[in-house]
mmCIF file of C-alpha atoms in Angstrom:
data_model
loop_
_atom_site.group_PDB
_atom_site.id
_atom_site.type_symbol
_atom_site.label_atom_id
_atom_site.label_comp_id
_atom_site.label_asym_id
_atom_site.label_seq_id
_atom_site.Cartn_x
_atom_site.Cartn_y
_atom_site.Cartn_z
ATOM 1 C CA UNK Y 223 -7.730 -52.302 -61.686
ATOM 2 C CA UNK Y 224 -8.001 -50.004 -64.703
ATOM 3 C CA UNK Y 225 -4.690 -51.180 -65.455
ATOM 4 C CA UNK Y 226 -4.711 -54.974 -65.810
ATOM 5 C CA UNK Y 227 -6.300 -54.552 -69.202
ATOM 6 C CA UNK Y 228 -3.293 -53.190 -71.264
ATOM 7 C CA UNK Y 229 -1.483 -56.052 -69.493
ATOM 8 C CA UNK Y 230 -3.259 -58.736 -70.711
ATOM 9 C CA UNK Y 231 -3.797 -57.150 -74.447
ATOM 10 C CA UNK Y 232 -0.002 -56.592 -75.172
ATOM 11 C CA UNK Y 233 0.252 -60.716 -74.822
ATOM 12 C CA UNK Y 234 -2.677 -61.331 -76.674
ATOM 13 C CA UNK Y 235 -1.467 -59.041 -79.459
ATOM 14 C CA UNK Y 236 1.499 -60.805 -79.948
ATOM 15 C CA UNK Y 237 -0.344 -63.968 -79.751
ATOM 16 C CA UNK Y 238 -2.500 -62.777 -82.509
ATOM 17 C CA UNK Y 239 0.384 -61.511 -84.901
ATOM 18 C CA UNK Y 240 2.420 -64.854 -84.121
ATOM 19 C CA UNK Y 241 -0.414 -66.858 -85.072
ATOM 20 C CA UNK Y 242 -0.992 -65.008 -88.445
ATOM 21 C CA UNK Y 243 2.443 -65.267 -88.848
ATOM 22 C CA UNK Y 244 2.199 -69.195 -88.631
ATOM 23 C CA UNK Y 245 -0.895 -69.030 -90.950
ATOM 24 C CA UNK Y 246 0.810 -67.337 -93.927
ATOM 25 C CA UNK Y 247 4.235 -68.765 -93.814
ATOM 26 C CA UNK Y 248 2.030 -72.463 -93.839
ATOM 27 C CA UNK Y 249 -0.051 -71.424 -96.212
ATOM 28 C CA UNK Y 250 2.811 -71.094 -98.550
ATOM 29 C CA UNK Y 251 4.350 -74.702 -97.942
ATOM 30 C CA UNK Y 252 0.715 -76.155 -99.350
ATOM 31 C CA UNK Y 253 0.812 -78.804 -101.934
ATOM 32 C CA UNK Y 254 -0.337 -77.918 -105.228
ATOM 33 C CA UNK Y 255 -2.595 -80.674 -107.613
ATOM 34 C CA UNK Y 256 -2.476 -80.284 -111.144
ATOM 35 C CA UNK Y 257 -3.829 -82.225 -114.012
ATOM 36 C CA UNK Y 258 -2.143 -82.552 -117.691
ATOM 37 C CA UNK Y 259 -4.003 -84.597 -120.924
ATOM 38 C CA UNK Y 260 -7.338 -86.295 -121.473
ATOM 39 C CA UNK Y 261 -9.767 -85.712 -118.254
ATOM 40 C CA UNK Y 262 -11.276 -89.200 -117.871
ATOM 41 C CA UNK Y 263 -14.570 -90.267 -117.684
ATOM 42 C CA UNK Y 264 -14.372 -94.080 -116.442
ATOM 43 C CA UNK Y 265 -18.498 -94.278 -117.945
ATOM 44 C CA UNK Y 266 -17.354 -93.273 -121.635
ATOM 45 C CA UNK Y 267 -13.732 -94.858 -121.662
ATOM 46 C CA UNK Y 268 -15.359 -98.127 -119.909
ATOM 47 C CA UNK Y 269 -18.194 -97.717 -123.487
ATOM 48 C CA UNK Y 270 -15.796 -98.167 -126.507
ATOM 49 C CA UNK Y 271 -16.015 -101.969 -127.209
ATOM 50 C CA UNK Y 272 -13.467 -103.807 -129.939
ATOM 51 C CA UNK Y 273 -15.333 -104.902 -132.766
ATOM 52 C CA UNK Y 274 -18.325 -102.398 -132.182
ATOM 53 C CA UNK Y 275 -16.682 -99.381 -132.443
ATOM 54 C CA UNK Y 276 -14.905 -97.532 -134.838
ATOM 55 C CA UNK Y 277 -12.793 -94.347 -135.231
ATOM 56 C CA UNK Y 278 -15.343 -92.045 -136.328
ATOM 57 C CA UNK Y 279 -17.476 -93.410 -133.005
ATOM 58 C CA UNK Y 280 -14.082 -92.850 -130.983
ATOM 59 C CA UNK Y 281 -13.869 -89.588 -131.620
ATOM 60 C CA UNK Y 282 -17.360 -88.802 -131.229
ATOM 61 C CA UNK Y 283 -17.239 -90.477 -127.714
ATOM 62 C CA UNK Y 284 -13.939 -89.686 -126.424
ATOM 63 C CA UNK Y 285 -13.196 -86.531 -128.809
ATOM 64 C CA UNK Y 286 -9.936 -85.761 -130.605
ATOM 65 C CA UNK Y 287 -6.545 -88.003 -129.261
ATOM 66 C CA UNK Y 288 -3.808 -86.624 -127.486
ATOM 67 C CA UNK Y 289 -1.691 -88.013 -129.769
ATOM 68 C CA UNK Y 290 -2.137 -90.393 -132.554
ATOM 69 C CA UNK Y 291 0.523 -92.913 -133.767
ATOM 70 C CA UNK Y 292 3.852 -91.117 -135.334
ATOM 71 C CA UNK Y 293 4.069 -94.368 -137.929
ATOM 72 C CA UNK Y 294 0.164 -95.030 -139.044
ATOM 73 C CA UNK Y 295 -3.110 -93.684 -138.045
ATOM 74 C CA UNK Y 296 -3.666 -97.167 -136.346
ATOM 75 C CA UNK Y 297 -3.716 -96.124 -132.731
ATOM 76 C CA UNK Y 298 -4.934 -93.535 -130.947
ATOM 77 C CA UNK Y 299 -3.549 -92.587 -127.501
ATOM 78 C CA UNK Y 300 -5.463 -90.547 -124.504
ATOM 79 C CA UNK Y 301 -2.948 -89.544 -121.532
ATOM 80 C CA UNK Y 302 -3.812 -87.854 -118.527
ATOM 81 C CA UNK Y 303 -1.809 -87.785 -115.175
ATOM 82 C CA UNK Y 304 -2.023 -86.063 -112.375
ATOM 83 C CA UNK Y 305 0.775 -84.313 -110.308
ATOM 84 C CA UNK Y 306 1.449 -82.825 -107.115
ATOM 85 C CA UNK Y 307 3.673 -80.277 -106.128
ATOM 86 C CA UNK Y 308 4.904 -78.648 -102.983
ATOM 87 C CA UNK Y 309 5.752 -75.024 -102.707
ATOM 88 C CA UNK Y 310 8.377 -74.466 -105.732
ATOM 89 C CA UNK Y 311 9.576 -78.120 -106.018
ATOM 90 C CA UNK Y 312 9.378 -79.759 -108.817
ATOM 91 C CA UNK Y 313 5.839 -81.702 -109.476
ATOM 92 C CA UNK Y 314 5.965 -84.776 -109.082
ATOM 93 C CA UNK Y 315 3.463 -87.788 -110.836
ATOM 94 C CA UNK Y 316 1.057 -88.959 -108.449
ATOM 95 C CA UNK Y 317 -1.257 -90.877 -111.274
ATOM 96 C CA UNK Y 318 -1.005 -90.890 -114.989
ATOM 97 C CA UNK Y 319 -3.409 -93.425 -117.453
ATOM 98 C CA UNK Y 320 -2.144 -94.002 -121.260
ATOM 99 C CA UNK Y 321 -5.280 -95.760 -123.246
ATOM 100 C CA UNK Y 322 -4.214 -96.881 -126.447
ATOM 101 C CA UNK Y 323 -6.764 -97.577 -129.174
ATOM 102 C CA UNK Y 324 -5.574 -99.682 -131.755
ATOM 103 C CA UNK Y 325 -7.840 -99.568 -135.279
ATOM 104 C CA UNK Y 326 -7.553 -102.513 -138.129
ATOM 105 C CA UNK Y 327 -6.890 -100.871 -142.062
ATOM 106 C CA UNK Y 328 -10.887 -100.470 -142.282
ATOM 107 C CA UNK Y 329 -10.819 -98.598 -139.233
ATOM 108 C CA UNK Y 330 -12.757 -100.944 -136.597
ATOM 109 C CA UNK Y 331 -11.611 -100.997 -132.830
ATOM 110 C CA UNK Y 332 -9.385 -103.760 -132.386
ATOM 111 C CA UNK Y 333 -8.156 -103.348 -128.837
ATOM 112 C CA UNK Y 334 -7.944 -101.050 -126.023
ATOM 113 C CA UNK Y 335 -5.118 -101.080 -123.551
ATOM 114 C CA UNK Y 336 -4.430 -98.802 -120.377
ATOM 115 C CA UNK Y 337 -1.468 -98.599 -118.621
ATOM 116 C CA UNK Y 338 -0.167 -96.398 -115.781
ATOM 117 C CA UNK Y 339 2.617 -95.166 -113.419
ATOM 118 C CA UNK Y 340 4.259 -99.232 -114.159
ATOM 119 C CA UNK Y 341 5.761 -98.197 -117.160
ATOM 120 C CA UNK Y 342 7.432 -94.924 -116.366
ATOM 121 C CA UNK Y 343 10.832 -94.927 -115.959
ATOM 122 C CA UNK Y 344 13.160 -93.095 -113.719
ATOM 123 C CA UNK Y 345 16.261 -90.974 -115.102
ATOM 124 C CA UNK Y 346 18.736 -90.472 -112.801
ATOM 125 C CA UNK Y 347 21.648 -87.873 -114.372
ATOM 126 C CA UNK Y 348 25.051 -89.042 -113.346
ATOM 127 C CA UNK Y 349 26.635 -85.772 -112.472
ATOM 128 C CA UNK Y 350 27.452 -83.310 -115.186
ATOM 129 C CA UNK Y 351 28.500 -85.591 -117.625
ATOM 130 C CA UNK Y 352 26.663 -88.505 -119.642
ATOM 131 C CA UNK Y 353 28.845 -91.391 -119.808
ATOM 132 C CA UNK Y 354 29.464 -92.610 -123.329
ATOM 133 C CA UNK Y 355 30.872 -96.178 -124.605
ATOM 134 C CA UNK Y 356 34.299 -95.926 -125.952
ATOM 135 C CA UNK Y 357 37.569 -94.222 -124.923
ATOM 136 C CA UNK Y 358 37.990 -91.966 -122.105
ATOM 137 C CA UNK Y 359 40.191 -89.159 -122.401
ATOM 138 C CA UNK Y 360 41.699 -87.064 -120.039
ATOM 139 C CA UNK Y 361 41.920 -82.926 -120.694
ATOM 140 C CA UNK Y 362 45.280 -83.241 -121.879
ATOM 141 C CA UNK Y 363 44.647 -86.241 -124.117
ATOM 142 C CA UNK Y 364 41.942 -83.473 -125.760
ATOM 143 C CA UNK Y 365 44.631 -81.380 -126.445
ATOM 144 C CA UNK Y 366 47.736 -82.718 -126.954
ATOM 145 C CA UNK Y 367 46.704 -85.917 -128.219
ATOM 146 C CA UNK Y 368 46.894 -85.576 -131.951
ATOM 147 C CA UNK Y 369 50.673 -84.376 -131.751
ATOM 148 C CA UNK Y 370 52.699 -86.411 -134.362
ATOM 149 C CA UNK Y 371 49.442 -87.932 -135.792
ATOM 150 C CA UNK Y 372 49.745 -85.396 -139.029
ATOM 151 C CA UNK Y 373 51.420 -86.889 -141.545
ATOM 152 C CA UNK Y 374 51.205 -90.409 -140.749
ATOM 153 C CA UNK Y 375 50.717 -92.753 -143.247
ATOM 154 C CA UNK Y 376 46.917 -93.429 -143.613
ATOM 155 C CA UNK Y 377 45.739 -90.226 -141.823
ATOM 156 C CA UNK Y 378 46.344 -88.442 -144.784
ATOM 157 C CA UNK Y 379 47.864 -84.927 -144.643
ATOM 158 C CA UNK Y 380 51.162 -83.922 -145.758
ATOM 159 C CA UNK Y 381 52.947 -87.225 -145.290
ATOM 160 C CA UNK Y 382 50.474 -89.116 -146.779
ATOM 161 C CA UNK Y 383 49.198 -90.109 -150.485
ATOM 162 C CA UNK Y 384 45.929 -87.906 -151.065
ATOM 163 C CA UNK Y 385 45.583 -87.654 -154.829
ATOM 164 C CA UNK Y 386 45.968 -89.666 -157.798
#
């Protein structure tokens, strides 16, 4: 009997190793939460009122924008979003809040909109090349297609009338 130990701790070992195998290689394949922007705080974004407030309030409720307007002071803008991401993929937008402050010329809160993930937009590249309005020309066109264009009247050039 002394021998029906090793024989059942050789499987077990390999049960053990396998299973911390498993562990680590899942471990790595874990989804990864990020935030980016303004953290929001629904009690002090939920407190600026239009027509009560005004910037210098704002700012001393909500602190400094993300961003303010690039054409007037007017608005102010708080993002924040929130991504996920899964090993090294790249992260992807799980929830993302824009509130816009908009301010009259004495600097009173007129309005405040949010919006979200509805207004993003999707880019999809087409291949390696962006498509363009207009002529499409071939490799050879690039190259050979100004032969016999010097000269020619209104191109200017030899041929052509160029000075007084």
């Amino acid at each position: 009997m002394p021998n029906a130990k090793p024989a059942f701790a050789a499987p077990r070992l390999r049960l053990v190793a396998a299973g911390l195998i498993v562990a680590l290689a899942a471990s790595g394949c874990t989804q990864l939460r990020g935030r980016q922007g303004y953290v929001v705080d629904p009690t002090l974004t939920q407190a600026i009122t239009p027509g009560v407030d005004n910037r210098e309030s704002v700012e001393k409720t909500l602190g400094h924008p993300t961003f303010v307007s690039q054409f007037s002071d007017k608005e102010y803008y708080y993002l924040s979003r929130e991504t996920r991401q899964l090993a090294f993929a790249k992260p992807r937008p799980v929830s993302q809040r824009v509130m816009r402050i908009r301010f009259d010329a004495q600097g009173n809160v007129v309005a405040v909109d949010n919006t979200g993930l509805d207004l993003v937009s999707r880019i999809s590249p087409e291949g390696d090349k962006t498509p363009t309005l207009g002529r499409d020309r071939s490799f050879f066109d690039d190259i050979f297609g100004n032969i016999g264009a010097v000269g020619a009247p209104g191109m200017g050039g030899a041929g052509g009338n160029t000075g007084p």
